[in-house]
Amino acid sequence: MIKGVLFDLDDTLYNSSEFARRARKEALKAMMDAGLHTSEEEAEKVLNRIILQKGSNYSMHFNDLVKALKGYHDPKIIATGIITYHNVKFSLLRPFPDTTSSLINLKSKGLKLGILTDGVTLKQWEKLIRLSICPFFDEVITSEEFGLGKPYPEFFQHGLNKMDLKPEEVVYVGDREDRDIIPAKSLGMKTVRIFKGKYSDNKETIADYSINSLSELPIIVEKL
Amino acid sequence: MIKGVLFDLDDTLYNSSEFARRARKEALKAMMDAGLHTSEEEAEKVLNRIILQKGSNYSMHFNDLVKALKGYHDPKIIATGIITYHNVKFSLLRPFPDTTSSLINLKSKGLKLGILTDGVTLKQWEKLIRLSICPFFDEVITSEEFGLGKPYPEFFQHGLNKMDLKPEEVVYVGDREDRDIIPAKSLGMKTVRIFKGKYSDNKETIADYSINSLSELPIIVEKL
């Protein structure tokens, strides 16, 4: 019997990739207005290379970008980029249209809910607070806190321990095949792949269920 | 002949102490709503002690506060504090009412303007951009960049070098006797103490001039 649901956060409960993309685009434009002489195309290409190399949680993307394009550290341009990025991201940040209603539905069934997410603890909490969805979750588990992240099964097992539930009692919901579905399934959890974010084009999945929208989730949990 | 003016930033060009105080007060209230069980008085007392010990540029005040009052790290409460602090500070941040008109007046006299400030380079630039006053300044010089801050005369000499001016050609404006006026005067700059911020009650000064408002500055520069 299903007693709880564990969720990935970014691109599962809100549109992380899309907001980050739009915020980066506006930040680049503002940096060009502030004196970064380059084309939007060139700037995007270099920034994407930096994100690929350093990861999306790296905190000095714009420092590296300005260094790469101007040859030196220009704090005015970097600070302009950071301000614009945060202003745009915070003003756009909101859950998927059906996130909150689906969470209410699951809570009304008496289920325990948790978040299992890679990332810096305070940054992930900041998103939950800004999204106004943190009261739904009994546990929020981050890779920074545990010291090991996805796709390590130890991290998923730690999530189950915190929820105080057995694998077969839990549904795991995430957008990534390699980092979410495969490890969750390997421990014996029921898995639901959600087709959102930048990996949504590849529909191949070993998940027990796949969904296009969170509103389908309560029906699946009901069946289980 | 006076050819340039060097300004301190915090509490000289905008009301740093007051905004920080109000933002901290709101942050504490929000943290109490989020589960920090304490009185506003007690929370302020502990926070002030942490700021005194670690300095105002320390980035983990709220982490330490929650640790001190709850006995453990509670990321939800810490993140709530950080979000509220930044939201309030950014929404209140603006120059003193006469800052911009005074800067325009000084620029119209053909003077070079610069900022000489203690702090993290990107944070100080962020303030200048949010205050919409950065186009006025030919040079922005920070202690982080130079590796040594106020009250070291070397830092002030570095500021003069960047401005490409001699001490007797420069007026220095700051709110602090010990960290601004004494070292600037020791190098031979003309000094103006502005009575703003948390040190404004102590009116004893060795500065050549003292002012209550930036609007008095162009008249002083004119006389010199």
Coordinates of C-alpha atoms in Angstrom, one line a residue:
Chain A
M1 CA 0.0 0.0 0.0
I2 CA 1.3 3.4 -1.0
K3 CA 1.9 5.7 2.1
G4 CA 4.0 8.4 0.6
V5 CA 5.3 10.3 -2.5
L6 CA 8.9 11.5 -2.9
F7 CA 9.4 14.3 -5.5
D8 CA 12.3 15.7 -7.4
L9 CA 12.1 19.5 -7.3
D10 CA 13.6 21.3 -10.4
D11 CA 11.6 20.6 -13.6
T12 CA 9.2 18.3 -11.6
L13 CA 7.3 20.8 -9.4
Y14 CA 8.1 24.0 -11.3
N15 CA 9.6 25.0 -14.7
S16 CA 13.2 25.4 -13.7
S17 CA 14.9 25.1 -17.1
E18 CA 12.6 27.5 -18.8
F19 CA 12.9 30.2 -16.1
A20 CA 16.6 29.8 -15.9
R21 CA 16.8 30.1 -19.7
R22 CA 14.7 33.3 -19.8
A23 CA 16.6 34.8 -16.9
R24 CA 20.0 34.1 -18.5
K25 CA 18.8 35.6 -21.8
E26 CA 17.7 38.9 -20.1
A27 CA 21.0 38.9 -18.0
L28 CA 23.1 38.6 -21.2
K29 CA 21.2 41.5 -22.8
A30 CA 21.7 43.7 -19.7
M31 CA 25.4 42.8 -19.6
M32 CA 25.7 43.8 -23.3
D33 CA 24.0 47.1 -22.5
A34 CA 26.5 47.6 -19.7
G35 CA 29.4 47.2 -22.0
L36 CA 30.0 43.5 -22.8
H37 CA 30.7 43.9 -26.5
T38 CA 29.7 40.7 -28.2
S39 CA 26.7 39.2 -30.0
E40 CA 23.8 37.5 -28.1
E41 CA 24.6 34.3 -29.9
E42 CA 28.3 34.4 -29.0
A43 CA 27.5 35.2 -25.3
E44 CA 25.0 32.4 -25.1
K45 CA 27.5 29.9 -26.6
V46 CA 30.2 30.8 -24.2
L47 CA 27.8 30.8 -21.2
N48 CA 26.4 27.4 -22.1
R49 CA 30.0 26.0 -22.4
I50 CA 30.7 27.4 -18.9
I51 CA 27.5 25.9 -17.4
L52 CA 28.3 22.5 -19.1
Q53 CA 31.8 22.5 -17.6
K54 CA 31.1 23.9 -14.1
G55 CA 27.5 22.6 -13.5
S56 CA 24.4 24.7 -13.1
N57 CA 24.9 25.1 -9.3
Y58 CA 28.3 26.9 -9.8
S59 CA 28.0 30.4 -8.5
M60 CA 30.4 32.3 -10.8
H61 CA 29.1 31.7 -14.3
F62 CA 29.0 35.4 -15.1
N63 CA 32.4 36.1 -13.7
D64 CA 33.8 33.4 -16.0
L65 CA 31.8 34.7 -18.9
V66 CA 33.1 38.3 -18.6
K67 CA 36.7 37.0 -18.1
A68 CA 36.3 34.9 -21.3
L69 CA 34.9 37.6 -23.5
K70 CA 36.6 40.7 -22.1
G71 CA 39.8 39.1 -21.0
Y72 CA 39.5 40.7 -17.5
H73 CA 37.2 40.9 -14.5
D74 CA 34.7 43.8 -14.9
P75 CA 32.6 44.0 -11.7
K76 CA 30.1 46.4 -13.1
I77 CA 29.1 44.1 -15.9
I78 CA 29.1 41.0 -13.7
A79 CA 27.0 42.7 -11.0
T80 CA 24.6 43.9 -13.7
G81 CA 24.2 40.3 -14.9
I82 CA 23.6 38.9 -11.4
I83 CA 21.0 41.5 -10.5
T84 CA 19.1 41.0 -13.8
Y85 CA 19.3 37.2 -13.5
H86 CA 17.8 37.2 -10.0
N87 CA 15.2 39.9 -10.7
V88 CA 13.9 38.0 -13.7
K89 CA 14.0 34.6 -12.1
F90 CA 12.3 35.6 -8.9
S91 CA 9.6 37.5 -10.8
L92 CA 8.8 34.4 -13.0
L93 CA 9.2 31.7 -10.4
R94 CA 5.9 29.8 -9.8
P95 CA 4.8 26.2 -9.7
F96 CA 3.4 24.4 -12.7
P97 CA -0.3 25.3 -13.0
D98 CA -1.4 22.0 -11.5
T99 CA 1.3 21.5 -8.9
T100 CA -0.6 23.0 -5.9
S101 CA -3.9 21.3 -6.7
S102 CA -2.2 17.9 -7.1
L103 CA -0.3 18.3 -3.8
I104 CA -3.6 19.2 -2.0
N105 CA -5.2 16.1 -3.6
L106 CA -2.4 13.8 -2.4
K107 CA -2.4 15.3 1.1
S108 CA -6.2 14.8 1.3
K109 CA -5.5 11.1 0.8
G110 CA -3.4 11.1 4.0
L111 CA -0.1 10.6 2.2
K112 CA 3.3 11.7 3.5
L113 CA 5.1 13.9 1.0
G114 CA 8.8 14.6 0.6
I115 CA 11.3 16.3 -1.7
L116 CA 14.6 14.6 -2.6
T117 CA 16.8 17.1 -4.5
D118 CA 20.3 17.7 -5.6
G119 CA 21.6 21.1 -4.7
V120 CA 22.6 23.6 -2.0
T121 CA 20.2 23.3 0.9
L122 CA 19.4 26.9 1.4
K123 CA 18.9 27.5 -2.3
Q124 CA 16.5 24.6 -2.6
W125 CA 14.5 25.9 0.5
E126 CA 14.5 29.4 -1.0
K127 CA 12.8 28.0 -4.1
L128 CA 10.2 26.1 -2.0
I129 CA 9.4 29.2 0.1
R130 CA 9.2 31.5 -3.0
L131 CA 7.0 28.8 -4.7
S132 CA 4.7 28.8 -1.6
I133 CA 4.6 25.0 -1.5
C134 CA 6.8 24.2 1.5
P135 CA 4.0 23.5 4.0
F136 CA 3.0 20.4 1.9
F137 CA 6.3 18.5 2.6
D138 CA 7.0 16.4 5.7
E139 CA 10.7 16.0 4.6
V140 CA 13.0 18.0 2.4
I141 CA 16.2 16.1 1.7
T142 CA 19.1 17.7 -0.2
S143 CA 22.3 16.2 -1.6
E144 CA 24.3 18.9 0.3
E145 CA 23.0 17.8 3.6
F146 CA 23.5 14.1 2.9
G147 CA 26.9 14.6 1.3
L148 CA 26.1 12.5 -1.7
G149 CA 23.5 13.1 -4.4
K150 CA 21.7 11.6 -7.4
P151 CA 22.0 9.0 -8.9
Y152 CA 23.5 7.3 -5.8
P153 CA 21.0 4.7 -4.4
E154 CA 22.3 5.6 -0.9
F155 CA 20.8 9.0 -1.3
F156 CA 17.4 7.6 -2.2
Q157 CA 17.6 5.1 0.7
H158 CA 18.4 8.1 3.0
G159 CA 15.2 9.7 1.7
L160 CA 13.2 6.6 2.6
N161 CA 14.7 6.5 6.1
K162 CA 13.8 10.1 6.6
M163 CA 10.2 9.4 5.5
D164 CA 10.2 6.3 7.7
L165 CA 8.8 4.3 4.8
K166 CA 9.7 1.1 2.9
P167 CA 10.5 1.3 -0.8
E168 CA 7.3 -0.5 -1.8
E169 CA 5.2 2.1 0.1
V170 CA 6.6 5.0 -1.9
V171 CA 6.0 6.5 -5.3
Y172 CA 9.0 8.5 -6.7
V173 CA 8.3 11.3 -9.2
G174 CA 11.1 12.9 -11.3
D175 CA 11.9 14.3 -14.7
R176 CA 15.2 12.5 -15.4
E177 CA 15.6 8.9 -16.4
D178 CA 19.2 8.5 -15.3
R179 CA 19.3 10.5 -12.1
D180 CA 15.7 9.9 -10.9
I181 CA 13.9 6.9 -12.3
I182 CA 16.7 4.3 -12.6
P183 CA 18.0 4.6 -9.0
A184 CA 14.5 4.9 -7.5
K185 CA 13.3 1.8 -9.3
S186 CA 16.5 -0.1 -8.4
L187 CA 15.5 0.2 -4.7
G188 CA 12.0 -1.0 -5.4
M189 CA 10.0 2.2 -5.3
K190 CA 7.1 2.8 -7.7
T191 CA 8.3 5.3 -10.3
V192 CA 6.6 8.0 -12.3
R193 CA 8.5 9.9 -15.0
I194 CA 7.2 13.4 -15.7
F195 CA 7.9 14.8 -19.2
K196 CA 8.9 18.3 -18.2
G197 CA 12.0 20.4 -18.7
K198 CA 14.9 20.0 -21.0
Y199 CA 14.9 16.2 -21.0
S200 CA 11.3 15.8 -21.8
D201 CA 11.9 15.1 -25.5
N202 CA 13.3 11.7 -24.8
K203 CA 10.3 9.6 -23.9
E204 CA 12.0 6.3 -23.5
T205 CA 11.6 5.2 -19.9
I206 CA 11.7 2.2 -17.6
A207 CA 9.3 4.0 -15.1
D208 CA 6.1 2.3 -14.0
Y209 CA 4.2 5.2 -15.3
S210 CA 4.8 8.3 -17.3
I211 CA 2.8 11.6 -17.2
N212 CA 2.7 14.9 -19.0
S213 CA 1.2 16.8 -16.1
L214 CA 1.1 16.4 -12.3
S215 CA -2.7 16.3 -12.4
E216 CA -2.4 12.7 -13.6
L217 CA -0.5 11.7 -10.4
P218 CA -3.4 11.3 -7.9
I219 CA -5.2 8.9 -10.3
I220 CA -2.0 6.7 -10.5
V221 CA -1.6 6.7 -6.7
E222 CA -5.2 5.8 -6.3
K223 CA -4.8 2.8 -8.6
L224 CA -1.7 1.6 -6.6
Chain B
M1 CA 42.9 73.5 -7.2
I2 CA 40.4 70.8 -6.6
K3 CA 40.1 68.3 -9.5
G4 CA 38.2 65.4 -8.0
V5 CA 36.0 64.1 -5.1
L6 CA 36.4 60.7 -3.5
F7 CA 33.3 59.3 -1.7
D8 CA 32.8 56.6 0.9
L9 CA 29.6 54.7 -0.1
D10 CA 27.6 53.2 2.8
D11 CA 26.0 55.9 4.9
T12 CA 27.6 58.6 2.8
L13 CA 25.7 58.3 -0.5
Y14 CA 22.7 56.3 0.8
N15 CA 21.2 55.3 4.2
S16 CA 22.9 51.9 4.7
S17 CA 22.5 51.5 8.5
E18 CA 18.8 52.4 8.5
F19 CA 17.9 50.1 5.6
A20 CA 19.9 47.2 7.0
R21 CA 18.2 47.8 10.4
R22 CA 14.7 47.8 9.0
A23 CA 15.4 44.7 6.7
R24 CA 16.8 42.8 9.7
K25 CA 13.8 43.6 11.8
E26 CA 11.4 42.3 9.1
A27 CA 13.6 39.2 8.6
L28 CA 13.4 38.4 12.3
K29 CA 9.6 38.7 12.3
A30 CA 9.4 36.4 9.3
M31 CA 11.7 33.9 10.9
M32 CA 9.6 33.9 14.1
D33 CA 6.5 33.3 11.9
A34 CA 8.4 30.4 10.3
G35 CA 9.0 28.7 13.7
L36 CA 11.9 30.5 15.5
H37 CA 10.4 30.6 19.0
T38 CA 11.9 33.6 20.7
S39 CA 11.0 37.2 21.5
E40 CA 11.9 40.0 19.0
E41 CA 14.1 41.5 21.7
E42 CA 16.0 38.3 22.3
A43 CA 16.5 37.7 18.6
E44 CA 17.7 41.2 18.0
K45 CA 20.1 40.9 20.9
V46 CA 21.7 37.7 19.7
L47 CA 21.8 38.9 16.1
N48 CA 23.5 42.2 17.1
R49 CA 26.1 40.1 19.0
I50 CA 26.8 38.0 15.9
I51 CA 27.2 41.1 13.7
L52 CA 29.5 42.6 16.3
Q53 CA 31.6 39.5 16.4
K54 CA 31.7 38.5 12.7
G55 CA 31.3 41.9 11.0
S56 CA 28.5 43.2 8.9
N57 CA 29.9 41.7 5.7
Y58 CA 29.8 38.1 7.1
S59 CA 27.4 36.1 5.0
M60 CA 26.0 33.7 7.6
H61 CA 24.4 35.9 10.3
F62 CA 21.1 34.1 10.1
N63 CA 22.7 30.6 10.1
D64 CA 24.5 31.5 13.3
L65 CA 21.3 33.1 14.8
V66 CA 19.2 30.0 14.2
K67 CA 22.0 27.7 15.5
A68 CA 22.2 29.9 18.7
L69 CA 18.5 30.0 19.4
K70 CA 17.3 26.6 18.2
G71 CA 20.4 24.6 18.8
Y72 CA 20.5 23.2 15.3
H73 CA 20.5 24.2 11.6
D74 CA 17.0 24.8 10.3
P75 CA 17.2 25.6 6.6
K76 CA 13.5 26.6 6.3
I77 CA 13.9 29.4 8.9
I78 CA 17.3 30.5 7.6
A79 CA 16.0 30.7 4.0
T80 CA 12.9 32.6 5.2
G81 CA 15.2 35.2 6.9
I82 CA 17.5 35.6 3.9
I83 CA 14.6 36.1 1.4
T84 CA 12.8 38.6 3.6
Y85 CA 16.1 40.5 4.3
H86 CA 16.9 40.9 0.6
N87 CA 13.3 41.7 -0.4
V88 CA 13.0 44.5 2.1
K89 CA 16.5 45.8 1.6
F90 CA 16.1 46.0 -2.2
S91 CA 12.7 47.5 -2.1
L92 CA 13.9 50.3 0.3
L93 CA 17.3 50.9 -1.3
R94 CA 17.6 54.4 -2.7
P95 CA 20.1 57.3 -2.5
F96 CA 19.7 60.1 0.0
P97 CA 17.2 62.7 -1.4
D98 CA 20.1 65.1 -2.4
T99 CA 22.7 62.5 -3.6
T100 CA 21.9 62.5 -7.3
S101 CA 21.4 66.3 -7.6
S102 CA 24.7 66.9 -5.7
L103 CA 26.6 64.5 -8.0
I104 CA 25.1 66.2 -11.1
N105 CA 26.2 69.5 -9.7
L106 CA 29.8 68.3 -9.1
K107 CA 30.0 66.7 -12.6
S108 CA 28.9 69.9 -14.2
K109 CA 31.9 71.6 -12.6
G110 CA 34.1 69.1 -14.6
L111 CA 35.3 67.2 -11.5
K112 CA 36.4 63.6 -11.5
L113 CA 34.3 61.5 -9.1
G114 CA 35.3 58.2 -7.4
I115 CA 34.1 55.8 -4.7
L116 CA 36.6 54.3 -2.2
T117 CA 34.8 51.7 -0.1
D118 CA 35.4 48.7 2.1
G119 CA 33.6 45.5 1.1
V120 CA 33.1 42.8 -1.4
T121 CA 33.5 44.2 -5.0
L122 CA 30.4 42.7 -6.6
K123 CA 28.2 43.6 -3.6
Q124 CA 29.4 47.2 -3.7
W125 CA 28.8 47.4 -7.5
E126 CA 25.4 45.8 -6.9
K127 CA 24.5 48.7 -4.6
L128 CA 25.7 51.3 -7.1
I129 CA 23.7 49.7 -9.9
R130 CA 20.5 49.4 -7.8
L131 CA 21.0 53.0 -6.6
S132 CA 21.2 54.1 -10.2
I133 CA 24.3 56.2 -9.5
C134 CA 27.1 54.3 -11.1
P135 CA 27.4 56.4 -14.3
F136 CA 28.7 59.3 -12.2
F137 CA 31.9 57.6 -11.1
D138 CA 35.1 57.5 -13.0
E139 CA 36.6 55.0 -10.5
V140 CA 35.2 52.5 -8.0
I141 CA 37.8 51.2 -5.7
T142 CA 37.1 48.4 -3.2
S143 CA 39.1 47.0 -0.3
E144 CA 38.6 43.4 -1.7
E145 CA 40.2 44.4 -5.0
F146 CA 43.1 46.2 -3.4
G147 CA 43.6 43.5 -0.6
L148 CA 43.7 46.1 2.2
G149 CA 40.9 48.4 3.4
K150 CA 40.2 51.4 5.6
P151 CA 41.8 52.9 7.6
Y152 CA 45.1 52.0 5.9
P153 CA 46.6 55.1 4.2
E154 CA 47.9 52.7 1.5
F155 CA 44.3 52.1 0.4
F156 CA 43.6 55.8 0.2
Q157 CA 46.9 56.4 -1.8
H158 CA 45.8 53.6 -4.2
G159 CA 42.6 55.5 -4.7
L160 CA 44.5 58.7 -5.5
N161 CA 46.7 56.7 -8.0
K162 CA 43.6 55.3 -9.7
M163 CA 42.1 58.8 -9.9
D164 CA 45.5 60.0 -11.2
L165 CA 45.3 63.0 -8.9
K166 CA 47.5 64.4 -6.1
P167 CA 46.1 64.5 -2.5
E168 CA 45.8 68.3 -2.5
E169 CA 43.6 68.1 -5.6
V170 CA 41.0 65.8 -4.0
V171 CA 38.2 66.3 -1.5
Y172 CA 37.4 63.1 0.5
V173 CA 33.8 62.7 1.9
G174 CA 32.9 60.1 4.5
D175 CA 30.8 59.4 7.5
R176 CA 33.4 57.9 9.8
E177 CA 36.0 59.8 11.7
D178 CA 38.4 56.9 12.3
R179 CA 38.1 55.0 9.0
D180 CA 37.5 57.9 6.6
I181 CA 38.6 61.4 7.8
I182 CA 41.8 60.6 9.8
P183 CA 43.5 58.5 7.0
A184 CA 42.4 60.9 4.2
K185 CA 43.6 63.9 6.1
S186 CA 46.9 62.2 7.0
L187 CA 47.7 62.0 3.2
G188 CA 46.9 65.7 2.7
M189 CA 43.4 65.4 1.1
K190 CA 40.8 68.0 1.9
T191 CA 38.2 66.2 4.1
V192 CA 34.5 66.6 4.6
R193 CA 32.7 64.6 7.3
I194 CA 29.0 63.9 6.7
F195 CA 26.8 63.3 9.7
K196 CA 24.8 60.4 8.5
G197 CA 24.3 56.8 9.7
K198 CA 25.0 55.2 13.1
Y199 CA 28.1 57.3 13.9
S200 CA 26.4 60.7 13.2
D201 CA 25.8 61.4 16.9
N202 CA 29.4 62.0 17.7
K203 CA 30.1 65.4 16.0
E204 CA 33.8 65.7 17.1
T205 CA 35.9 65.9 14.0
I206 CA 39.2 67.0 12.6
A207 CA 37.7 67.3 9.2
D208 CA 38.2 70.5 7.3
Y209 CA 34.4 70.7 6.9
S210 CA 31.4 68.9 8.3
I211 CA 28.0 68.7 6.6
N212 CA 24.5 67.4 7.4
S213 CA 23.5 66.9 3.8
L214 CA 25.3 66.3 0.5
S215 CA 23.7 69.4 -0.9
E216 CA 26.2 71.5 1.1
L217 CA 29.2 69.8 -0.7
P218 CA 29.2 71.7 -4.1
I219 CA 29.4 75.0 -2.2
I220 CA 32.4 73.8 -0.2
V221 CA 34.1 72.5 -3.3
E222 CA 33.4 75.8 -5.0
K223 CA 35.2 77.7 -2.1
L224 CA 38.2 75.4 -2.3

